[in-house]
Amino acid sequence: MASDDMTYTGYDQLIEQAYPVDPTLYENNSFYTGAEASTSYTQPYPQQLDNANDAPTSSDPNPFKCYTCGKSYKRQCDLDKHMNNHTKRRKCPIKDCDGGGAETKDLHRHLWAKHSDYAREKNIPRVEQPCGWPGCDYHGRTDNLKRHRDNHNHWPMQWS
């Protein structure tokens, strides 16, 4: 093994064992130059590659595939974030509910969306913000709330 290669250890080995990599994904792949087609591979440091910021060469527009659920992504970082849904899952405390999320905020959003009485009773913080328009009960994420508030501009009442 060359001195400029980095071997994955620890957490990454656990991920590889839990989610085996399809060896054919790395064959003829310029991003993983020098890597052998196996579930145990080495990867050059990204800053040493000419194409470190490019996606792997592939005819598939989303070459990074989750082997747990089948979703695929354009970038490795998006797949890594998605994998948290499988490895770092916060489970819903409600019996017979498979909901939850990768992060606490995802679990909170699920609880308010599906089990609002429980969320209210347990004082779970809302991920969503209130609209603030008089008489409007809408709550939403920041990006959706801005779009929602734009609709109020067409109503006769003005913001206070």
mmCIF file with all atom_site columns, C-alpha atoms in Angstrom:
data_model
loop_
_atom_site.group_PDB
_atom_site.id
_atom_site.type_symbol
_atom_site.label_atom_id
_atom_site.label_alt_id
_atom_site.label_comp_id
_atom_site.label_asym_id
_atom_site.label_entity_id
_atom_site.label_seq_id
_atom_site.pdbx_PDB_ins_code
_atom_site.Cartn_x
_atom_site.Cartn_y
_atom_site.Cartn_z
_atom_site.occupancy
_atom_site.B_iso_or_equiv
_atom_site.pdbx_formal_charge
_atom_site.auth_seq_id
_atom_site.auth_comp_id
_atom_site.auth_asym_id
_atom_site.auth_atom_id
_atom_site.pdbx_PDB_model_num
ATOM 1   C CA . MET A 1 1   ? 0.000   0.000  0.000   1.00 0.00 ? 1   MET A CA 1
ATOM 2   C CA . ALA A 1 2   ? 1.367   3.435  -0.950  1.00 0.00 ? 2   ALA A CA 1
ATOM 3   C CA . SER A 1 3   ? 2.086   5.928  1.826   1.00 0.00 ? 3   SER A CA 1
ATOM 4   C CA . ASP A 1 4   ? -0.447  8.392  0.387   1.00 0.00 ? 4   ASP A CA 1
ATOM 5   C CA . ASP A 1 5   ? -3.293  5.886  0.774   1.00 0.00 ? 5   ASP A CA 1
ATOM 6   C CA . MET A 1 6   ? -5.660  5.949  3.715   1.00 0.00 ? 6   MET A CA 1
ATOM 7   C CA . THR A 1 7   ? -7.271  2.759  4.976   1.00 0.00 ? 7   THR A CA 1
ATOM 8   C CA . TYR A 1 8   ? -10.727 3.049  6.517   1.00 0.00 ? 8   TYR A CA 1
ATOM 9   C CA . THR A 1 9   ? -10.858 1.834  10.105  1.00 0.00 ? 9   THR A CA 1
ATOM 10  C CA . GLY A 1 10  ? -13.165 1.875  13.098  1.00 0.00 ? 10  GLY A CA 1
ATOM 11  C CA . TYR A 1 11  ? -16.551 3.385  12.326  1.00 0.00 ? 11  TYR A CA 1
ATOM 12  C CA . ASP A 1 12  ? -16.068 3.055  8.575   1.00 0.00 ? 12  ASP A CA 1
ATOM 13  C CA . GLN A 1 13  ? -15.370 -0.679 8.937   1.00 0.00 ? 13  GLN A CA 1
ATOM 14  C CA . LEU A 1 14  ? -18.595 -1.089 10.905  1.00 0.00 ? 14  LEU A CA 1
ATOM 15  C CA . ILE A 1 15  ? -20.488 0.701  8.133   1.00 0.00 ? 15  ILE A CA 1
ATOM 16  C CA . GLU A 1 16  ? -18.856 -1.523 5.501   1.00 0.00 ? 16  GLU A CA 1
ATOM 17  C CA . GLN A 1 17  ? -19.850 -4.639 7.441   1.00 0.00 ? 17  GLN A CA 1
ATOM 18  C CA . ALA A 1 18  ? -23.419 -3.447 7.972   1.00 0.00 ? 18  ALA A CA 1
ATOM 19  C CA . TYR A 1 19  ? -23.805 -2.110 4.418   1.00 0.00 ? 19  TYR A CA 1
ATOM 20  C CA . PRO A 1 20  ? -21.552 -4.094 2.074   1.00 0.00 ? 20  PRO A CA 1
ATOM 21  C CA . VAL A 1 21  ? -20.372 -2.195 -0.969  1.00 0.00 ? 21  VAL A CA 1
ATOM 22  C CA . ASP A 1 22  ? -21.061 -3.574 -4.427  1.00 0.00 ? 22  ASP A CA 1
ATOM 23  C CA . PRO A 1 23  ? -17.510 -4.183 -5.758  1.00 0.00 ? 23  PRO A CA 1
ATOM 24  C CA . THR A 1 24  ? -18.542 -3.357 -9.323  1.00 0.00 ? 24  THR A CA 1
ATOM 25  C CA . LEU A 1 25  ? -19.274 0.233  -8.244  1.00 0.00 ? 25  LEU A CA 1
ATOM 26  C CA . TYR A 1 26  ? -15.541 0.868  -7.879  1.00 0.00 ? 26  TYR A CA 1
ATOM 27  C CA . GLU A 1 27  ? -14.317 -0.917 -11.009 1.00 0.00 ? 27  GLU A CA 1
ATOM 28  C CA . ASN A 1 28  ? -13.100 1.481  -13.718 1.00 0.00 ? 28  ASN A CA 1
ATOM 29  C CA . ASN A 1 29  ? -13.962 4.395  -11.456 1.00 0.00 ? 29  ASN A CA 1
ATOM 30  C CA . SER A 1 30  ? -11.543 7.322  -11.735 1.00 0.00 ? 30  SER A CA 1
ATOM 31  C CA . PHE A 1 31  ? -12.496 8.694  -8.312  1.00 0.00 ? 31  PHE A CA 1
ATOM 32  C CA . TYR A 1 32  ? -11.268 5.530  -6.602  1.00 0.00 ? 32  TYR A CA 1
ATOM 33  C CA . THR A 1 33  ? -8.081  5.164  -8.622  1.00 0.00 ? 33  THR A CA 1
ATOM 34  C CA . GLY A 1 34  ? -5.979  2.269  -7.511  1.00 0.00 ? 34  GLY A CA 1
ATOM 35  C CA . ALA A 1 35  ? -8.770  0.683  -5.502  1.00 0.00 ? 35  ALA A CA 1
ATOM 36  C CA . GLU A 1 36  ? -9.317  -3.004 -5.946  1.00 0.00 ? 36  GLU A CA 1
ATOM 37  C CA . ALA A 1 37  ? -12.848 -4.201 -6.507  1.00 0.00 ? 37  ALA A CA 1
ATOM 38  C CA . SER A 1 38  ? -13.688 -5.581 -3.094  1.00 0.00 ? 38  SER A CA 1
ATOM 39  C CA . THR A 1 39  ? -15.684 -4.613 -0.039  1.00 0.00 ? 39  THR A CA 1
ATOM 40  C CA . SER A 1 40  ? -12.423 -3.680 1.678   1.00 0.00 ? 40  SER A CA 1
ATOM 41  C CA . TYR A 1 41  ? -10.744 -0.902 -0.256  1.00 0.00 ? 41  TYR A CA 1
ATOM 42  C CA . THR A 1 42  ? -8.381  2.013  0.109   1.00 0.00 ? 42  THR A CA 1
ATOM 43  C CA . GLN A 1 43  ? -9.038  5.477  -1.180  1.00 0.00 ? 43  GLN A CA 1
ATOM 44  C CA . PRO A 1 44  ? -6.455  8.168  -1.966  1.00 0.00 ? 44  PRO A CA 1
ATOM 45  C CA . TYR A 1 45  ? -6.778  11.363 0.025   1.00 0.00 ? 45  TYR A CA 1
ATOM 46  C CA . PRO A 1 46  ? -9.219  13.628 -1.888  1.00 0.00 ? 46  PRO A CA 1
ATOM 47  C CA . GLN A 1 47  ? -6.824  16.584 -2.065  1.00 0.00 ? 47  GLN A CA 1
ATOM 48  C CA . GLN A 1 48  ? -4.365  14.392 -3.980  1.00 0.00 ? 48  GLN A CA 1
ATOM 49  C CA . LEU A 1 49  ? -6.795  13.664 -6.796  1.00 0.00 ? 49  LEU A CA 1
ATOM 50  C CA . ASP A 1 50  ? -7.124  15.937 -9.813  1.00 0.00 ? 50  ASP A CA 1
ATOM 51  C CA . ASN A 1 51  ? -10.866 15.327 -9.861  1.00 0.00 ? 51  ASN A CA 1
ATOM 52  C CA . ALA A 1 52  ? -11.456 15.406 -6.077  1.00 0.00 ? 52  ALA A CA 1
ATOM 53  C CA . ASN A 1 53  ? -14.589 17.540 -6.428  1.00 0.00 ? 53  ASN A CA 1
ATOM 54  C CA . ASP A 1 54  ? -16.068 15.595 -9.334  1.00 0.00 ? 54  ASP A CA 1
ATOM 55  C CA . ALA A 1 55  ? -18.542 12.760 -9.091  1.00 0.00 ? 55  ALA A CA 1
ATOM 56  C CA . PRO A 1 56  ? -17.260 9.330  -10.078 1.00 0.00 ? 56  PRO A CA 1
ATOM 57  C CA . THR A 1 57  ? -17.176 8.633  -13.787 1.00 0.00 ? 57  THR A CA 1
ATOM 58  C CA . SER A 1 58  ? -20.375 6.758  -14.531 1.00 0.00 ? 58  SER A CA 1
ATOM 59  C CA . SER A 1 59  ? -23.256 6.799  -16.973 1.00 0.00 ? 59  SER A CA 1
ATOM 60  C CA . ASP A 1 60  ? -25.610 6.739  -13.965 1.00 0.00 ? 60  ASP A CA 1
ATOM 61  C CA . PRO A 1 61  ? -26.540 10.334 -12.961 1.00 0.00 ? 61  PRO A CA 1
ATOM 62  C CA . ASN A 1 62  ? -26.854 9.130  -9.336  1.00 0.00 ? 62  ASN A CA 1
ATOM 63  C CA . PRO A 1 63  ? -23.982 6.655  -8.883  1.00 0.00 ? 63  PRO A CA 1
ATOM 64  C CA . PHE A 1 64  ? -23.969 6.600  -5.063  1.00 0.00 ? 64  PHE A CA 1
ATOM 65  C CA . LYS A 1 65  ? -26.502 3.956  -4.049  1.00 0.00 ? 65  LYS A CA 1
ATOM 66  C CA . CYS A 1 66  ? -27.796 2.986  -0.618  1.00 0.00 ? 66  CYS A CA 1
ATOM 67  C CA . TYR A 1 67  ? -27.731 -0.790 -0.441  1.00 0.00 ? 67  TYR A CA 1
ATOM 68  C CA . THR A 1 68  ? -30.239 -0.782 2.413   1.00 0.00 ? 68  THR A CA 1
ATOM 69  C CA . CYS A 1 69  ? -33.183 0.946  0.740   1.00 0.00 ? 69  CYS A CA 1
ATOM 70  C CA . GLY A 1 70  ? -32.058 1.491  -2.870  1.00 0.00 ? 70  GLY A CA 1
ATOM 71  C CA . LYS A 1 71  ? -32.082 5.313  -2.957  1.00 0.00 ? 71  LYS A CA 1
ATOM 72  C CA . SER A 1 72  ? -29.290 6.835  -5.020  1.00 0.00 ? 72  SER A CA 1
ATOM 73  C CA . TYR A 1 73  ? -27.531 10.193 -4.946  1.00 0.00 ? 73  TYR A CA 1
ATOM 74  C CA . LYS A 1 74  ? -25.305 12.362 -7.129  1.00 0.00 ? 74  LYS A CA 1
ATOM 75  C CA . ARG A 1 75  ? -22.733 12.998 -4.399  1.00 0.00 ? 75  ARG A CA 1
ATOM 76  C CA . GLN A 1 76  ? -21.079 10.795 -1.790  1.00 0.00 ? 76  GLN A CA 1
ATOM 77  C CA . CYS A 1 77  ? -21.768 13.378 0.928   1.00 0.00 ? 77  CYS A CA 1
ATOM 78  C CA . ASP A 1 78  ? -25.515 13.140 0.225   1.00 0.00 ? 78  ASP A CA 1
ATOM 79  C CA . LEU A 1 79  ? -25.373 9.349  0.563   1.00 0.00 ? 79  LEU A CA 1
ATOM 80  C CA . ASP A 1 80  ? -23.381 9.694  3.795   1.00 0.00 ? 80  ASP A CA 1
ATOM 81  C CA . LYS A 1 81  ? -26.045 12.000 5.235   1.00 0.00 ? 81  LYS A CA 1
ATOM 82  C CA . HIS A 1 82  ? -28.777 9.593  4.105   1.00 0.00 ? 82  HIS A CA 1
ATOM 83  C CA . MET A 1 83  ? -27.003 6.654  5.769   1.00 0.00 ? 83  MET A CA 1
ATOM 84  C CA . ASN A 1 84  ? -27.636 8.334  9.132   1.00 0.00 ? 84  ASN A CA 1
ATOM 85  C CA . ASN A 1 85  ? -31.283 7.388  8.615   1.00 0.00 ? 85  ASN A CA 1
ATOM 86  C CA . HIS A 1 86  ? -30.236 3.743  8.879   1.00 0.00 ? 86  HIS A CA 1
ATOM 87  C CA . THR A 1 87  ? -27.369 3.921  11.384  1.00 0.00 ? 87  THR A CA 1
ATOM 88  C CA . LYS A 1 88  ? -28.257 6.737  13.801  1.00 0.00 ? 88  LYS A CA 1
ATOM 89  C CA . ARG A 1 89  ? -32.012 6.452  13.838  1.00 0.00 ? 89  ARG A CA 1
ATOM 90  C CA . ARG A 1 90  ? -34.062 8.117  16.610  1.00 0.00 ? 90  ARG A CA 1
ATOM 91  C CA . LYS A 1 91  ? -37.063 5.828  16.985  1.00 0.00 ? 91  LYS A CA 1
ATOM 92  C CA . CYS A 1 92  ? -40.583 7.020  17.659  1.00 0.00 ? 92  CYS A CA 1
ATOM 93  C CA . PRO A 1 93  ? -41.640 6.280  21.269  1.00 0.00 ? 93  PRO A CA 1
ATOM 94  C CA . ILE A 1 94  ? -45.220 5.496  20.198  1.00 0.00 ? 94  ILE A CA 1
ATOM 95  C CA . LYS A 1 95  ? -45.987 1.761  20.209  1.00 0.00 ? 95  LYS A CA 1
ATOM 96  C CA . ASP A 1 96  ? -46.317 0.202  16.726  1.00 0.00 ? 96  ASP A CA 1
ATOM 97  C CA . CYS A 1 97  ? -44.999 3.345  14.983  1.00 0.00 ? 97  CYS A CA 1
ATOM 98  C CA . ASP A 1 98  ? -41.941 2.903  12.767  1.00 0.00 ? 98  ASP A CA 1
ATOM 99  C CA . GLY A 1 99  ? -41.421 6.667  12.381  1.00 0.00 ? 99  GLY A CA 1
ATOM 100 C CA . GLY A 1 100 ? -38.523 8.725  13.605  1.00 0.00 ? 100 GLY A CA 1
ATOM 101 C CA . GLY A 1 101 ? -35.465 10.201 11.988  1.00 0.00 ? 101 GLY A CA 1
ATOM 102 C CA . ALA A 1 102 ? -31.706 10.441 11.785  1.00 0.00 ? 102 ALA A CA 1
ATOM 103 C CA . GLU A 1 103 ? -31.556 13.496 14.024  1.00 0.00 ? 103 GLU A CA 1
ATOM 104 C CA . THR A 1 104 ? -33.522 14.667 17.047  1.00 0.00 ? 104 THR A CA 1
ATOM 105 C CA . LYS A 1 105 ? -35.130 17.439 14.994  1.00 0.00 ? 105 LYS A CA 1
ATOM 106 C CA . ASP A 1 106 ? -36.392 14.796 12.549  1.00 0.00 ? 106 ASP A CA 1
ATOM 107 C CA . LEU A 1 107 ? -37.982 12.845 15.404  1.00 0.00 ? 107 LEU A CA 1
ATOM 108 C CA . HIS A 1 108 ? -39.559 16.040 16.758  1.00 0.00 ? 108 HIS A CA 1
ATOM 109 C CA . ARG A 1 109 ? -40.973 16.885 13.327  1.00 0.00 ? 109 ARG A CA 1
ATOM 110 C CA . HIS A 1 110 ? -42.422 13.352 13.079  1.00 0.00 ? 110 HIS A CA 1
ATOM 111 C CA . LEU A 1 111 ? -43.986 13.578 16.549  1.00 0.00 ? 111 LEU A CA 1
ATOM 112 C CA . TRP A 1 112 ? -45.692 16.894 15.761  1.00 0.00 ? 112 TRP A CA 1
ATOM 113 C CA . ALA A 1 113 ? -46.886 15.670 12.354  1.00 0.00 ? 113 ALA A CA 1
ATOM 114 C CA . LYS A 1 114 ? -48.195 12.242 13.435  1.00 0.00 ? 114 LYS A CA 1
ATOM 115 C CA . HIS A 1 115 ? -48.627 12.371 17.218  1.00 0.00 ? 115 HIS A CA 1
ATOM 116 C CA . SER A 1 116 ? -49.333 16.015 18.095  1.00 0.00 ? 116 SER A CA 1
ATOM 117 C CA . ASP A 1 117 ? -51.154 15.190 21.353  1.00 0.00 ? 117 ASP A CA 1
ATOM 118 C CA . TYR A 1 118 ? -48.114 13.267 22.597  1.00 0.00 ? 118 TYR A CA 1
ATOM 119 C CA . ALA A 1 119 ? -45.736 16.041 21.465  1.00 0.00 ? 119 ALA A CA 1
ATOM 120 C CA . ARG A 1 120 ? -47.833 18.664 23.260  1.00 0.00 ? 120 ARG A CA 1
ATOM 121 C CA . GLU A 1 121 ? -48.099 16.535 26.430  1.00 0.00 ? 121 GLU A CA 1
ATOM 122 C CA . LYS A 1 122 ? -44.324 15.899 26.550  1.00 0.00 ? 122 LYS A CA 1
ATOM 123 C CA . ASN A 1 123 ? -43.432 19.531 25.672  1.00 0.00 ? 123 ASN A CA 1
ATOM 124 C CA . ILE A 1 124 ? -41.538 18.477 22.553  1.00 0.00 ? 124 ILE A CA 1
ATOM 125 C CA . PRO A 1 125 ? -40.173 21.638 20.900  1.00 0.00 ? 125 PRO A CA 1
ATOM 126 C CA . ARG A 1 126 ? -41.697 22.489 17.547  1.00 0.00 ? 126 ARG A CA 1
ATOM 127 C CA . VAL A 1 127 ? -39.358 22.360 14.581  1.00 0.00 ? 127 VAL A CA 1
ATOM 128 C CA . GLU A 1 128 ? -41.788 24.529 12.661  1.00 0.00 ? 128 GLU A CA 1
ATOM 129 C CA . GLN A 1 129 ? -42.417 28.211 13.322  1.00 0.00 ? 129 GLN A CA 1
ATOM 130 C CA . PRO A 1 130 ? -45.870 29.844 13.473  1.00 0.00 ? 130 PRO A CA 1
ATOM 131 C CA . CYS A 1 131 ? -47.042 32.023 10.591  1.00 0.00 ? 131 CYS A CA 1
ATOM 132 C CA . GLY A 1 132 ? -47.811 35.041 12.760  1.00 0.00 ? 132 GLY A CA 1
ATOM 133 C CA . TRP A 1 133 ? -50.635 36.323 10.537  1.00 0.00 ? 133 TRP A CA 1
ATOM 134 C CA . PRO A 1 134 ? -53.695 37.142 12.677  1.00 0.00 ? 134 PRO A CA 1
ATOM 135 C CA . GLY A 1 135 ? -56.073 34.171 12.630  1.00 0.00 ? 135 GLY A CA 1
ATOM 136 C CA . CYS A 1 136 ? -53.682 31.874 10.727  1.00 0.00 ? 136 CYS A CA 1
ATOM 137 C CA . ASP A 1 137 ? -52.796 28.588 12.459  1.00 0.00 ? 137 ASP A CA 1
ATOM 138 C CA . TYR A 1 138 ? -50.134 27.537 9.927   1.00 0.00 ? 138 TYR A CA 1
ATOM 139 C CA . HIS A 1 139 ? -46.782 26.276 11.240  1.00 0.00 ? 139 HIS A CA 1
ATOM 140 C CA . GLY A 1 140 ? -43.940 25.420 8.877   1.00 0.00 ? 140 GLY A CA 1
ATOM 141 C CA . ARG A 1 141 ? -40.223 25.119 8.257   1.00 0.00 ? 141 ARG A CA 1
ATOM 142 C CA . THR A 1 142 ? -38.468 28.382 7.482   1.00 0.00 ? 142 THR A CA 1
ATOM 143 C CA . ASP A 1 143 ? -38.357 27.792 3.710   1.00 0.00 ? 143 ASP A CA 1
ATOM 144 C CA . ASN A 1 144 ? -42.035 26.788 3.543   1.00 0.00 ? 144 ASN A CA 1
ATOM 145 C CA . LEU A 1 145 ? -43.065 29.575 5.918   1.00 0.00 ? 145 LEU A CA 1
ATOM 146 C CA . LYS A 1 146 ? -41.595 32.257 3.642   1.00 0.00 ? 146 LYS A CA 1
ATOM 147 C CA . ARG A 1 147 ? -43.540 30.844 0.705   1.00 0.00 ? 147 ARG A CA 1
ATOM 148 C CA . HIS A 1 148 ? -46.690 30.626 2.844   1.00 0.00 ? 148 HIS A CA 1
ATOM 149 C CA . ARG A 1 149 ? -46.345 34.233 4.041   1.00 0.00 ? 149 ARG A CA 1
ATOM 150 C CA . ASP A 1 150 ? -46.036 35.412 0.434   1.00 0.00 ? 150 ASP A CA 1
ATOM 151 C CA . ASN A 1 151 ? -49.621 34.173 -0.036  1.00 0.00 ? 151 ASN A CA 1
ATOM 152 C CA . HIS A 1 152 ? -50.785 36.556 2.696   1.00 0.00 ? 152 HIS A CA 1
ATOM 153 C CA . ASN A 1 153 ? -49.614 39.504 0.592   1.00 0.00 ? 153 ASN A CA 1
ATOM 154 C CA . HIS A 1 154 ? -52.581 38.800 -1.697  1.00 0.00 ? 154 HIS A CA 1
ATOM 155 C CA . TRP A 1 155 ? -55.035 39.044 1.197   1.00 0.00 ? 155 TRP A CA 1
ATOM 156 C CA . PRO A 1 156 ? -56.597 42.411 2.125   1.00 0.00 ? 156 PRO A CA 1
ATOM 157 C CA . MET A 1 157 ? -55.138 42.473 5.677   1.00 0.00 ? 157 MET A CA 1
ATOM 158 C CA . GLN A 1 158 ? -51.578 43.782 6.048   1.00 0.00 ? 158 GLN A CA 1
ATOM 159 C CA . TRP A 1 159 ? -48.802 42.586 8.360   1.00 0.00 ? 159 TRP A CA 1
ATOM 160 C CA . SER A 1 160 ? -48.827 44.348 11.713  1.00 0.00 ? 160 SER A CA 1
#
